[in-house]
Coordinates of C-alpha atoms and ligand atoms in Angstrom, one line a residue:
M23 CA 20.0 -28.6 56.1
S24 CA 21.0 -25.0 56.7
E25 CA 22.9 -23.0 54.0
L26 CA 26.7 -23.3 54.2
Q27 CA 28.1 -19.9 55.3
N28 CA 31.8 -20.6 54.6
D29 CA 32.5 -22.7 51.6
R30 CA 36.2 -21.8 51.1
L31 CA 37.3 -25.4 51.8
L32 CA 34.9 -27.0 49.3
R33 CA 35.8 -24.4 46.6
A34 CA 39.5 -24.6 47.1
L35 CA 39.4 -28.5 47.0
L36 CA 37.8 -28.1 43.5
R37 CA 40.3 -25.4 42.5
Q38 CA 37.7 -22.7 42.3
P39 CA 38.5 -19.1 43.2
V40 CA 38.4 -18.0 46.9
D41 CA 39.2 -14.8 48.8
R42 CA 41.9 -16.4 50.9
T43 CA 43.5 -19.8 51.5
P44 CA 41.2 -22.0 53.7
T45 CA 42.7 -23.8 56.6
W46 CA 42.1 -26.7 59.0
I47 CA 44.6 -28.8 61.0
M48 CA 45.0 -32.6 60.9
R49 CA 44.1 -33.9 64.5
Q50 CA 42.8 -30.4 65.3
A51 CA 40.7 -32.0 68.1
G52 CA 43.2 -33.8 70.3
R53 CA 45.4 -34.0 73.3
Y54 CA 47.2 -30.6 72.8
L55 CA 43.8 -29.0 73.9
P56 CA 43.1 -29.0 77.6
E57 CA 39.4 -29.1 76.9
Y58 CA 39.9 -32.3 74.9
R59 CA 41.8 -33.9 77.8
A60 CA 38.9 -33.0 80.1
S61 CA 36.3 -34.5 77.8
R62 CA 38.4 -37.7 77.4
A63 CA 38.7 -38.0 81.1
R64 CA 34.9 -37.7 81.4
A65 CA 34.5 -40.4 78.7
G66 CA 37.0 -42.7 80.4
N67 CA 39.1 -43.3 77.3
F68 CA 39.5 -42.6 73.6
M69 CA 37.0 -45.2 72.4
G70 CA 34.5 -43.9 74.9
L71 CA 34.7 -40.5 73.1
C72 CA 34.4 -42.1 69.6
G73 CA 31.6 -44.4 70.6
N74 CA 29.4 -41.7 72.1
P75 CA 27.9 -39.4 69.4
D76 CA 27.3 -36.5 71.9
M77 CA 30.9 -36.6 73.1
A78 CA 32.3 -37.0 69.6
C79 CA 30.3 -33.9 68.6
E80 CA 31.5 -32.0 71.6
V81 CA 35.1 -32.7 70.9
T82 CA 34.7 -32.0 67.1
M83 CA 33.5 -28.5 68.0
Q84 CA 36.3 -27.7 70.4
P85 CA 39.0 -26.4 68.0
L86 CA 36.3 -24.4 66.1
E87 CA 35.5 -22.5 69.3
R88 CA 39.2 -21.5 69.7
F89 CA 40.4 -20.9 66.1
P90 CA 38.8 -19.4 63.0
L91 CA 39.1 -22.7 61.0
D92 CA 37.4 -23.3 57.7
A93 CA 36.4 -26.9 58.3
A94 CA 35.4 -29.4 61.0
I95 CA 36.6 -33.0 60.8
L96 CA 34.5 -35.8 62.3
F97 CA 36.0 -37.0 65.6
S98 CA 36.6 -40.7 65.2
D99 CA 39.4 -43.0 64.1
I100 CA 40.4 -44.9 61.0
L101 CA 40.5 -48.2 63.1
T102 CA 36.7 -48.2 63.8
V103 CA 36.3 -50.1 60.5
P104 CA 38.5 -53.1 61.5
D105 CA 36.9 -52.9 64.9
A106 CA 33.5 -53.3 63.3
M107 CA 34.9 -56.3 61.4
G108 CA 35.4 -58.0 64.8
L109 CA 39.1 -57.5 65.5
G110 CA 38.5 -55.9 68.9
L111 CA 40.2 -52.5 69.0
Y112 CA 41.6 -51.1 72.2
F113 CA 44.1 -48.4 73.2
S114 CA 46.7 -49.2 75.8
E115 CA 48.3 -46.2 77.5
G116 CA 51.5 -45.2 75.8
E117 CA 51.3 -48.0 73.3
G118 CA 48.8 -46.7 70.7
P119 CA 46.1 -48.8 69.1
R120 CA 46.0 -52.7 69.5
F121 CA 43.7 -55.4 68.2
E122 CA 42.6 -58.4 70.4
R123 CA 42.3 -60.6 67.4
P124 CA 44.8 -59.6 64.7
L125 CA 44.7 -61.4 61.3
Q126 CA 47.4 -64.1 61.8
S127 CA 46.6 -66.6 59.0
A128 CA 45.2 -66.8 55.5
A129 CA 42.2 -68.5 57.0
A130 CA 41.6 -65.5 59.3
I131 CA 41.8 -63.2 56.3
R132 CA 39.3 -65.3 54.3
A133 CA 36.9 -65.2 57.3
I134 CA 36.4 -61.4 57.5
G135 CA 33.4 -59.7 55.9
Q136 CA 32.2 -56.2 55.2
P137 CA 30.6 -54.4 58.2
D138 CA 27.2 -52.6 57.6
P139 CA 28.0 -48.9 58.2
N140 CA 24.5 -48.3 59.4
D141 CA 24.6 -51.1 61.9
E142 CA 28.0 -51.8 63.5
L143 CA 29.2 -48.2 62.7
R144 CA 25.8 -46.6 63.4
Y145 CA 27.5 -44.5 66.2
V146 CA 29.7 -42.8 63.6
M147 CA 26.8 -41.9 61.4
D148 CA 24.9 -40.6 64.4
A149 CA 27.9 -38.4 65.3
V150 CA 28.0 -37.1 61.7
S151 CA 24.3 -36.1 61.7
L152 CA 24.7 -34.5 65.2
I153 CA 27.8 -32.5 64.2
R154 CA 26.1 -31.2 61.0
R155 CA 23.2 -30.0 63.2
E156 CA 25.5 -28.4 65.7
L157 CA 27.6 -26.7 62.9
N158 CA 24.5 -25.2 61.5
G159 CA 26.2 -24.2 58.3
R160 CA 29.2 -22.5 59.9
V161 CA 31.8 -24.6 58.0
P162 CA 31.7 -27.8 56.1
L163 CA 32.2 -31.2 57.8
I164 CA 35.0 -33.6 56.5
G165 CA 34.4 -37.3 56.8
F166 CA 37.3 -39.8 56.6
A167 CA 38.5 -43.3 56.5
G168 CA 41.9 -45.1 56.4
S169 CA 43.3 -46.5 53.2
P170 CA 43.0 -50.3 52.7
W171 CA 46.8 -50.7 53.0
T172 CA 47.1 -48.6 56.1
L173 CA 44.2 -50.4 57.8
A174 CA 45.7 -53.8 56.7
T175 CA 49.0 -52.9 58.4
Y176 CA 47.3 -52.5 61.8
M177 CA 45.1 -55.6 61.3
V178 CA 47.9 -57.9 60.4
E179 CA 50.5 -56.5 62.8
G180 CA 48.0 -56.2 65.7
G181 CA 49.0 -52.6 66.3
S182 CA 51.7 -50.1 65.3
T183 CA 55.0 -51.4 63.9
K184 CA 58.4 -50.1 63.0
T185 CA 59.4 -52.8 60.5
F186 CA 56.1 -53.8 58.9
G187 CA 57.5 -57.3 59.1
R188 CA 54.1 -59.2 59.1
S189 CA 52.2 -56.8 56.8
K190 CA 54.9 -56.3 54.2
G191 CA 55.8 -59.9 54.7
L192 CA 52.3 -60.9 53.6
L193 CA 52.6 -58.9 50.4
F194 CA 55.7 -60.7 49.4
E195 CA 54.8 -64.2 50.7
D196 CA 51.1 -64.5 50.0
P197 CA 49.9 -61.7 47.6
E198 CA 46.7 -63.5 46.9
S199 CA 45.6 -63.3 50.5
A200 CA 46.8 -59.7 50.6
H201 CA 44.6 -58.8 47.6
H202 CA 41.6 -60.5 49.1
L203 CA 42.0 -58.5 52.4
L204 CA 42.6 -55.2 50.5
G205 CA 39.6 -55.8 48.3
V206 CA 37.2 -56.4 51.2
L207 CA 38.7 -53.3 52.9
A208 CA 38.3 -51.1 49.8
D209 CA 34.6 -52.1 49.5
S210 CA 34.0 -51.7 53.2
V211 CA 35.6 -48.2 53.2
A212 CA 33.7 -47.1 50.2
A213 CA 30.4 -48.1 51.8
Y214 CA 31.5 -46.5 55.1
L215 CA 32.4 -43.2 53.4
N216 CA 29.1 -43.2 51.3
A217 CA 27.2 -43.7 54.6
Q218 CA 29.0 -40.7 56.0
V219 CA 28.0 -38.6 53.0
A220 CA 24.4 -39.8 53.4
A221 CA 24.6 -38.7 57.1
G222 CA 25.9 -35.3 56.2
A223 CA 29.7 -35.3 55.4
Q224 CA 30.5 -32.6 52.8
A225 CA 34.1 -33.6 51.9
L226 CA 36.0 -36.9 52.3
M227 CA 39.6 -37.7 53.1
I228 CA 41.4 -41.1 52.8
F229 CA 44.4 -41.4 55.2
D230 CA 47.1 -43.6 53.7
T231 CA 49.6 -43.1 56.5
W232 CA 51.8 -46.0 55.6
G233 CA 51.7 -46.0 51.7
G234 CA 55.1 -44.3 51.7
V235 CA 56.8 -47.4 53.3
L236 CA 56.2 -49.5 50.1
N237 CA 58.4 -49.6 47.1
P238 CA 57.0 -47.8 44.0
A239 CA 55.7 -50.9 42.3
M240 CA 54.1 -52.3 45.5
Y241 CA 52.7 -48.8 46.3
R242 CA 50.8 -48.9 43.0
T243 CA 49.6 -52.5 43.3
F244 CA 48.7 -52.7 47.1
S245 CA 47.9 -49.1 48.1
L246 CA 47.0 -46.8 45.2
D247 CA 45.0 -49.3 43.2
Y248 CA 42.7 -49.9 46.2
M249 CA 42.3 -46.2 47.0
Q250 CA 41.3 -45.9 43.3
R251 CA 38.8 -48.7 43.8
I252 CA 37.3 -46.7 46.7
V253 CA 37.2 -43.4 44.7
D254 CA 35.5 -45.2 41.8
Q255 CA 32.6 -46.2 44.2
L256 CA 32.1 -42.9 46.0
T257 CA 29.0 -40.6 46.0
R258 CA 30.4 -37.5 44.4
E259 CA 27.4 -35.2 44.9
A260 CA 25.1 -34.4 47.8
E261 CA 22.8 -31.6 48.7
G262 CA 23.3 -30.2 45.2
R263 CA 27.1 -29.8 45.6
R264 CA 30.1 -31.9 44.6
V265 CA 31.6 -33.8 47.5
P266 CA 35.4 -33.4 47.1
V267 CA 37.7 -36.3 47.9
V268 CA 41.3 -35.9 49.2
L269 CA 43.9 -38.7 49.2
F270 CA 46.8 -38.4 51.6
T271 CA 49.8 -40.7 51.4
K272 CA 52.4 -39.8 53.9
G273 CA 55.8 -39.9 52.2
A274 CA 54.3 -39.9 48.8
G275 CA 57.0 -37.8 47.1
T276 CA 57.1 -38.3 43.4
R277 CA 54.1 -40.7 43.7
L278 CA 51.9 -37.6 43.8
A279 CA 52.0 -37.7 40.0
A280 CA 50.3 -41.1 39.9
M281 CA 47.9 -40.2 42.7
A282 CA 46.7 -37.2 40.6
D283 CA 45.3 -39.6 38.0
S284 CA 43.2 -41.5 40.6
G285 CA 40.1 -39.3 40.1
A286 CA 40.5 -37.7 43.6
D287 CA 39.9 -33.9 43.6
A288 CA 42.8 -33.1 45.9
L289 CA 46.0 -34.6 47.4
G290 CA 47.4 -34.2 50.9
V291 CA 51.1 -33.4 50.8
D292 CA 53.5 -34.0 53.8
W293 CA 56.3 -31.6 54.7
T294 CA 59.0 -33.6 52.9
T295 CA 57.8 -32.4 49.5
D296 CA 57.8 -28.6 48.6
L297 CA 54.3 -27.5 47.4
A298 CA 56.0 -25.9 44.4
D299 CA 57.4 -29.3 43.4
A300 CA 54.0 -31.0 44.2
R301 CA 52.4 -28.5 41.9
T302 CA 54.8 -29.3 39.1
L303 CA 54.2 -33.1 39.6
T304 CA 50.5 -32.8 39.6
G305 CA 49.9 -30.0 37.1
D306 CA 46.3 -28.7 37.1
R307 CA 44.8 -32.0 37.8
V308 CA 44.2 -31.7 41.6
A309 CA 44.1 -29.3 44.5
L310 CA 46.8 -29.6 47.2
Q311 CA 46.4 -29.7 50.9
G312 CA 49.3 -29.1 53.4
N313 CA 52.1 -28.9 54.3
L314 CA 53.7 -27.2 57.4
D315 CA 56.1 -29.5 59.3
P316 CA 54.2 -30.3 62.5
A317 CA 57.5 -29.8 64.4
A318 CA 57.4 -26.1 63.4
L319 CA 54.7 -25.7 66.1
Y320 CA 57.4 -26.4 68.8
A321 CA 58.9 -23.0 67.9
S322 CA 57.8 -19.5 68.9
P323 CA 54.6 -18.0 67.4
T324 CA 56.9 -15.6 65.4
A325 CA 58.8 -18.5 63.9
V326 CA 55.6 -20.4 63.2
R327 CA 54.3 -17.4 61.3
R328 CA 57.5 -17.3 59.2
E329 CA 57.1 -21.0 58.3
V330 CA 53.4 -20.5 57.4
R331 CA 54.4 -17.8 55.0
A332 CA 57.0 -20.1 53.4
V333 CA 54.3 -22.7 52.8
L334 CA 52.0 -20.2 51.2
D335 CA 54.8 -18.7 49.1
S336 CA 55.8 -22.2 47.9
F337 CA 52.3 -22.9 46.6
G338 CA 52.2 -19.4 45.1
N339 CA 49.4 -17.8 43.2
G340 CA 46.0 -19.1 42.3
P341 CA 43.3 -21.3 43.7
G342 CA 43.7 -25.0 44.7
H343 CA 45.5 -24.8 48.0
V344 CA 44.1 -25.7 51.4
F345 CA 46.5 -24.9 54.2
N346 CA 47.2 -27.7 56.7
L347 CA 50.1 -29.4 58.5
G348 CA 52.0 -32.1 56.7
H349 CA 50.8 -34.6 59.3
G350 CA 48.8 -34.5 62.6
V351 CA 49.4 -32.0 65.3
T352 CA 51.5 -33.5 68.2
P353 CA 50.1 -33.7 71.8
D354 CA 52.8 -31.6 73.4
I355 CA 52.6 -28.3 71.5
D356 CA 51.2 -25.0 72.7
P357 CA 47.7 -24.2 71.3
D358 CA 48.9 -20.5 70.9
C359 CA 51.2 -21.8 68.1
V360 CA 48.1 -23.2 66.3
A361 CA 46.4 -19.9 66.8
A362 CA 49.4 -18.1 65.2
A363 CA 49.5 -20.4 62.2
V364 CA 45.7 -20.1 61.5
D365 CA 45.9 -16.3 61.9
E366 CA 48.9 -16.0 59.6
V367 CA 47.1 -17.9 56.9
I368 CA 44.2 -15.4 57.2
Q369 CA 46.5 -12.3 57.2
Y370 CA 49.0 -13.4 54.5
S371 CA 47.1 -15.5 52.0
P372 CA 44.7 -13.0 50.3
Q373 CA 47.5 -11.7 48.1
F374 CA 47.6 -15.1 46.3
H375 CA 44.0 -14.9 45.4
S376 CA 43.7 -11.4 44.0
P377 CA 42.3 -11.2 40.4
S378 CA 45.2 -10.6 38.0
Ligands
CP3_689 O1 42.0 -35.0 62.6 C1 41.1 -35.0 63.5 O2 41.0 -34.2 64.4 C2 40.1 -36.2 63.4 C3 40.4 -37.3 64.2 C4 41.3 -38.4 63.9 C5 41.9 -39.2 64.9 N1 42.6 -40.2 64.3 C6 41.7 -39.1 66.3 C7 42.6 -39.7 67.2 C8 41.8 -38.9 62.6 C9 41.5 -38.3 61.3 C10 42.5 -40.0 62.9 C11 43.1 -40.8 61.8 C12 44.1 -41.9 62.2 N2 44.1 -42.8 63.3 C13 45.2 -42.2 61.4 C14 45.6 -41.6 60.1 C15 46.1 -40.2 60.2 C16 47.5 -40.2 60.8 O3 47.6 -39.6 61.9 O4 48.4 -40.7 60.2 C17 45.9 -43.3 62.0 C18 47.2 -44.0 61.5 C19 45.2 -43.6 63.2 C20 45.5 -44.7 64.1 C21 45.7 -44.2 65.5 N3 44.7 -43.6 66.3 C22 46.9 -44.1 66.2 C23 48.3 -44.5 65.6 C24 46.6 -43.5 67.4 C25 47.6 -43.3 68.6 C26 48.4 -42.1 68.3 C27 48.4 -41.2 69.5 O5 48.5 -40.0 69.3 O6 48.4 -41.7 70.6 C28 45.3 -43.2 67.5 C29 44.5 -42.5 68.6 C30 43.9 -41.2 68.2 N4 43.1 -41.0 67.2 C31 43.9 -40.0 69.1 C32 43.1 -39.1 68.4 C33 42.8 -37.7 68.9 C34 44.7 -39.9 70.4 C35 43.8 -40.6 71.4 C36 44.0 -40.1 72.8 O7 45.0 -40.5 73.4 O8 43.2 -39.2 73.2

């Protein structure tokens, strides 16, 4: 493997000194880019992109050709794991993800097993190796997976939900089945992430998009404990370097304090918590990643730059910050606003890293 030329992301995630704050953007490859829409049209649909390593590699590289980002993120989806468990993932236009065979009974939950990441998910590992070759050491590659709880919501609901009626209902009504499902998912995700590291992923992120909808006690029992079970099983070193792990619970708020004790190297922070407060909650235990409101990208480049400076000011001095949005970039923003955000981080952040 070629020498890594830009290791700002890996250093910042481990709270090591850097010359400026590194940046990448959640969903940086996506519909807001015309070249992505063209690739998706050629592939037929989203799963056609994910399932074809050449196309997944092509799309992963697109935002790096446009913007001076400090990381690439594997182009895939968190729902490939339940798909590999046999649930039949498909995307219907305007409706988001759906499963043909959602888990609708305790018996269905008992019947699922762990997929082999090098068999059913081979196409993801092939994409990881291909992207590493294509990157040629330019920036590190982030691998990822969904948290057990977030995956379980889609598997039990059969798709997206506003009320979490079935999935939260299961936690209250049949916690034993819920624990069984979350345990299988945690072990499956750990094996899947370790296979990504073996294929070349250099940092890992766990997306817990729906942890914030649980009450604090249930968050601990049904979401955080299972992310912890994953972190405990992960390969933490590869190619002679530590492989940093980032946990992201959307809507975490004060739960960041408990998350900082999970053994993760870094936490993603959404825009509803100030980074200064997140720093107070987590002390020196973890690095922080975030947290520009994605809606700021609907404003002018001038306003975007002002908001980026506010995020950098809020974290303040010292290492341990990776700039990002507080959640994924939305499809209808102007790519020039992403360009302005990335450039402002480069221009404004060196002052926070000067030796004092
Ligand atoms: O960040 C990146 O660039 C990497 C790619 C990535 C995708 N999905 C591609 C994608 C990542 C990290 C994800 C994670 C993901 N997928 C999450 C967790 C992060 C989050 O956003 O909260 C969740 C909940 C999913 C499930 C999922 N996949 C949903 C709800 C949707 C539909 C949303 C939408 O925008 O239509 C997807 C589809 C999806 N995954 C798209 C992309 C680029 C859009 C597909 C398309 O229409 O082209």
